[in-house]
Amino acid sequence: MLGNFIYSNPTRLYFGKDALNSLKTELERYGDRVMLSYGGGSIKKNGIYNKVIGILKECGKTVYEDAGVMPNPTVHKLYEGAKIARENEVDLILAVGGGSVCDYAKAVAASAYCEGDPWEMYYEKFEEPVCKVIPVGCVLTMVGTGSEMNGGAVITHPEKKLKVGHVFGEELYPKFSVLNPEFTYTLPKYQMVSGIYDIFSHICEQYFSGEDDNTSDYLAEALMKSLIHSSLIAVENPTDYEARSNIMWTATWALNTLISKGKTTDWMVHMLGQSVGAYTDATHGMTLAAVSMAYYRLICPFGLKKFVRFAKEVWNVSPDGKTDEQTAAEGLCRMERWMEKIGLVMKISKLGVTDDMISGLVKSTFVQTGGYKTLTESKIEQVFKESM
Ligand code: NZQ
Ligand code: ZN
């Protein structure tokens, strides 16, 4: 296994049907002023809001509500949230929602006392915060991003047509996250499968890099197999606790930095998908699904050995009587069939991309160099065109 690395993860997780009971214990660690950030209202419909408010009141907290965090949170909402946090001198930001709310809470936590413009500092120059940072806790209601146990905070600048992720250091990881799989039962199927593919893509982005024998790859294969298995159960029966809990746990491990250890990592599918997201505001996991097959078919010859291993280990393709190219191609076909079966959107045109957007999409795509092939602008254009 190559590479030098540090592994540490400071987030405390509470997992299972009773996980929310632990919120009381966690709240004792912080002051009385709590900013409650949430999305467009799903938590009011499914009762999670009432449960959380009940606990906050019981613990004697003063609550500053910060509603309306949109999917793909914008820089404008970030400025608004930072103002609420600063003016009320909050002691904790409690994010109740999906990756968007969790990401946003971290960005607000780093921005409330930021001397300069947070967008410029964190999303253009990728600097680390030098100001006071507010602690963040999460109650997760949507599964996929891994935001519950990492430092990622993706923010969209609609006018600049940029969707950018800043991966903050440990100071910005949630101090704690509450993971109750039952809280995800009310997710619309579209969101559930989008999250499932987000998880799969996170694993692939780390797996498809490097050529050395690395324990991280064996872990990645196990996570992919569990996810494929549980996804097929969950799409048939969304309230199957066993499947939903396995998906939730897989999501956390897919992106809490463990399986990136010793890997250069790729992340090109996310760069392509985020560009689509910046132009269309489409659901994150769907943007990834819609560009994946064109991208993986393009890079397959450059990482052939790994694609053969992927076909054999993850998709049970027999190599007998086949060339390596045929085995790898069969693996990608099986992956594509699984994606179609669970109901993913497979074309960016179905997410609102039109031909006249392609040149802008190419320009908004950040090029990564850790995968099997560094893409030129013309190859990026090719992937977008083949994904239409
Ligand atoms: O806003 P509400 O009304 O809550 O509705 C949300 C939203 O419309 C709904 N929802 C969430 N929980 C629900 C529910 N509806 C019913 N029942 C529930 N229990 O689902 C919709 C999507 O929520 P969102 O938080 O946007 O989804 P997701 O968790 O996929 O987060 C996406 C954001 O995370 C970023 C993405 O780019 C995107 O901005 N990412 C963050 C990462 C990280 N921190 O490491 C990595 C990822 O690759 C990703 O980029
Ligand atoms: Zn993702």
Tab-separated table of N, CA and C and ligand atoms in Angstrom, residues 39-43 46 48 69 71-73 98-101 103 106 141-142 145-147 150 152-154 163 183-184 186-188 191 198 202 255 270 274 284, ligand 1:
chain	number	residue	atom	x	y	z
A	39	GLY	N	-34.373	22.508	6.091
A	39	GLY	CA	-34.654	22.755	4.679
A	39	GLY	C	-36.019	23.362	4.418
A	40	GLY	N	-36.667	22.831	3.370
A	40	GLY	CA	-37.911	23.445	2.902
A	40	GLY	C	-39.170	22.969	3.592
A	41	GLY	N	-39.062	22.154	4.597
A	41	GLY	CA	-40.272	21.801	5.349
A	41	GLY	C	-40.547	20.325	5.513
A	42	SER	N	-39.744	19.450	4.899
A	42	SER	CA	-40.026	18.014	5.056
A	42	SER	C	-40.024	17.612	6.529
A	43	ILE	N	-39.171	18.239	7.333
A	43	ILE	CA	-39.107	17.800	8.746
A	43	ILE	C	-40.361	18.221	9.530
A	46	ASN	N	-42.975	15.327	8.465
A	46	ASN	CA	-42.769	13.961	8.975
A	46	ASN	C	-42.574	13.885	10.496
A	48	ILE	N	-40.261	15.125	12.484
A	48	ILE	CA	-38.907	15.192	13.066
A	48	ILE	C	-38.690	16.557	13.739
A	69	VAL	N	-33.218	26.144	3.957
A	69	VAL	CA	-31.956	25.770	3.289
A	69	VAL	C	-32.345	24.903	2.083
A	71	PRO	N	-31.971	22.580	-1.461
A	71	PRO	CA	-31.022	21.597	-1.999
A	71	PRO	C	-29.992	22.362	-2.833
A	72	ASN	N	-28.760	21.979	-2.791
A	72	ASN	CA	-27.678	22.730	-3.442
A	72	ASN	C	-27.631	24.149	-2.863
A	73	PRO	N	-27.336	24.291	-1.579
A	73	PRO	CA	-27.434	25.606	-0.925
A	73	PRO	C	-26.591	26.676	-1.608
A	98	GLY	N	-30.770	16.860	5.125
A	98	GLY	CA	-29.863	16.067	4.312
A	98	GLY	C	-28.495	16.715	4.189
A	99	GLY	N	-27.769	16.286	3.179
A	99	GLY	CA	-26.423	16.809	2.959
A	99	GLY	C	-26.418	18.307	2.762
A	100	SER	N	-27.453	18.822	2.108
A	100	SER	CA	-27.479	20.270	1.854
A	100	SER	C	-27.486	21.045	3.163
A	101	VAL	N	-28.317	20.620	4.098
A	101	VAL	CA	-28.413	21.345	5.371
A	101	VAL	C	-27.123	21.153	6.186
A	103	ASP	N	-24.064	20.428	5.021
A	103	ASP	CA	-22.977	21.179	4.358
A	103	ASP	C	-23.089	22.665	4.685
A	106	LYS	N	-22.019	23.697	8.130
A	106	LYS	CA	-20.550	23.794	8.276
A	106	LYS	C	-20.043	25.089	7.663
A	141	THR	N	-31.529	13.285	7.770
A	141	THR	CA	-32.828	12.795	7.293
A	141	THR	C	-32.764	12.268	5.863
A	142	MET	N	-31.631	12.448	5.213
A	142	MET	CA	-31.469	11.998	3.817
A	142	MET	C	-30.085	11.373	3.724
A	145	THR	N	-24.661	11.741	1.043
A	145	THR	CA	-23.469	12.584	0.904
A	145	THR	C	-22.308	12.207	1.818
A	146	GLY	N	-22.607	11.642	2.986
A	146	GLY	CA	-21.549	11.389	3.973
A	146	GLY	C	-21.223	12.635	4.774
A	147	SER	N	-21.965	13.699	4.538
A	147	SER	CA	-21.698	14.980	5.210
A	147	SER	C	-21.759	14.861	6.730
A	150	ASN	N	-17.979	14.098	7.746
A	150	ASN	CA	-16.820	14.632	7.019
A	150	ASN	C	-16.821	16.163	7.057
A	152	GLY	N	-16.825	18.126	4.338
A	152	GLY	CA	-17.274	18.676	3.054
A	152	GLY	C	-18.399	19.682	3.219
A	153	ALA	N	-18.356	20.746	2.442
A	153	ALA	CA	-19.429	21.752	2.454
A	153	ALA	C	-19.500	22.326	1.041
A	154	VAL	N	-20.493	21.858	0.287
A	154	VAL	CA	-20.626	22.279	-1.111
A	154	VAL	C	-21.598	23.452	-1.196
A	163	LYS	N	-20.572	25.430	-8.757
A	163	LYS	CA	-20.926	24.651	-7.572
A	163	LYS	C	-19.612	24.087	-7.062
A	183	PHE	N	-35.860	7.784	9.954
A	183	PHE	CA	-36.072	9.184	9.560
A	183	PHE	C	-36.000	9.373	8.044
A	184	THR	N	-35.480	8.364	7.359
A	184	THR	CA	-35.341	8.496	5.901
A	184	THR	C	-36.523	7.861	5.147
A	186	THR	N	-39.553	8.716	4.756
A	186	THR	CA	-40.463	9.610	4.028
A	186	THR	C	-39.831	10.231	2.788
A	187	LEU	N	-38.575	9.912	2.539
A	187	LEU	CA	-37.925	10.449	1.337
A	187	LEU	C	-38.644	9.977	0.080
A	188	PRO	N	-38.890	10.876	-0.861
A	188	PRO	CA	-39.430	10.413	-2.150
A	188	PRO	C	-38.424	9.452	-2.795
A	191	GLN	N	-35.362	10.844	-4.493
A	191	GLN	CA	-34.269	11.268	-3.613
A	191	GLN	C	-33.530	10.057	-3.052
A	198	ASP	N	-25.259	8.448	-5.203
A	198	ASP	CA	-24.213	9.327	-4.661
A	198	ASP	C	-23.200	8.487	-3.862
A	202	HIS	N	-19.282	7.935	-4.709
A	202	HIS	CA	-18.201	8.268	-3.770
A	202	HIS	C	-17.207	7.098	-3.683
A	255	LEU	N	-17.751	7.989	2.631
A	255	LEU	CA	-17.103	9.302	2.499
A	255	LEU	C	-16.727	9.910	3.855
A	270	HIS	N	-17.675	13.663	-9.951
A	270	HIS	CA	-18.264	14.743	-9.153
A	270	HIS	C	-18.032	16.114	-9.782
A	274	GLN	N	-21.121	18.252	-10.722
A	274	GLN	CA	-21.321	19.553	-10.067
A	274	GLN	C	-21.493	20.669	-11.095
A	284	HIS	N	-28.242	16.198	-6.842
A	284	HIS	CA	-26.819	15.825	-6.912
A	284	HIS	C	-26.562	14.411	-7.462
B	1	NZQ	O1	-35.647	20.717	2.063
B	1	NZQ	P1	-36.521	19.642	2.590
B	1	NZQ	O2	-37.944	20.026	2.630
B	1	NZQ	O3	-36.036	19.064	3.869
B	1	NZQ	O4	-36.509	18.456	1.483
B	1	NZQ	C1	-35.319	17.746	1.138
B	1	NZQ	C2	-34.772	18.112	-0.236
B	1	NZQ	O5	-35.786	18.590	-1.061
B	1	NZQ	C3	-35.688	16.292	0.964
B	1	NZQ	N1	-35.625	15.510	2.186
B	1	NZQ	C4	-34.565	15.348	3.004
B	1	NZQ	N2	-34.869	14.494	4.000
B	1	NZQ	C5	-36.165	14.107	3.791
B	1	NZQ	C6	-36.640	14.768	2.641
B	1	NZQ	N3	-37.912	14.593	2.179
B	1	NZQ	C7	-38.699	13.757	2.867
B	1	NZQ	N4	-38.297	13.058	3.960
B	1	NZQ	C8	-37.033	13.201	4.456
B	1	NZQ	N5	-36.643	12.483	5.497
B	1	NZQ	O6	-34.714	15.773	0.062
B	1	NZQ	C9	-34.309	16.802	-0.821
B	1	NZQ	C10	-32.815	16.709	-1.015
B	1	NZQ	O7	-32.123	16.992	0.169
B	1	NZQ	P2	-30.575	17.373	0.108
B	1	NZQ	O8	-30.120	17.653	1.486
B	1	NZQ	O9	-30.364	18.421	-0.931
B	1	NZQ	O10	-29.924	16.032	-0.461
B	1	NZQ	P3	-28.506	15.416	-0.258
B	1	NZQ	O11	-28.382	14.782	1.064
B	1	NZQ	O12	-28.274	14.574	-1.440
B	1	NZQ	O13	-27.495	16.657	-0.288
B	1	NZQ	C11	-27.053	17.216	-1.500
B	1	NZQ	C12	-26.002	18.281	-1.281
B	1	NZQ	O14	-24.827	17.742	-0.654
B	1	NZQ	C13	-23.683	18.014	-1.476
B	1	NZQ	C14	-24.285	18.062	-2.855
B	1	NZQ	O15	-23.435	18.690	-3.788
B	1	NZQ	C15	-25.554	18.834	-2.620
B	1	NZQ	O16	-25.292	20.225	-2.546
B	1	NZQ	N6	-22.610	17.020	-1.239
B	1	NZQ	C16	-21.934	17.039	-0.080
B	1	NZQ	C17	-20.854	16.218	0.162
B	1	NZQ	C18	-20.065	16.236	1.411
B	1	NZQ	N7	-20.427	16.985	2.422
B	1	NZQ	O17	-19.055	15.552	1.491
B	1	NZQ	C19	-20.363	15.286	-0.854
B	1	NZQ	C20	-21.357	15.005	-1.907
B	1	NZQ	O18	-20.663	14.505	-3.025
B	1	NZQ	C21	-22.183	16.167	-2.319
B	1	NZQ	O19	-21.468	16.957	-3.254
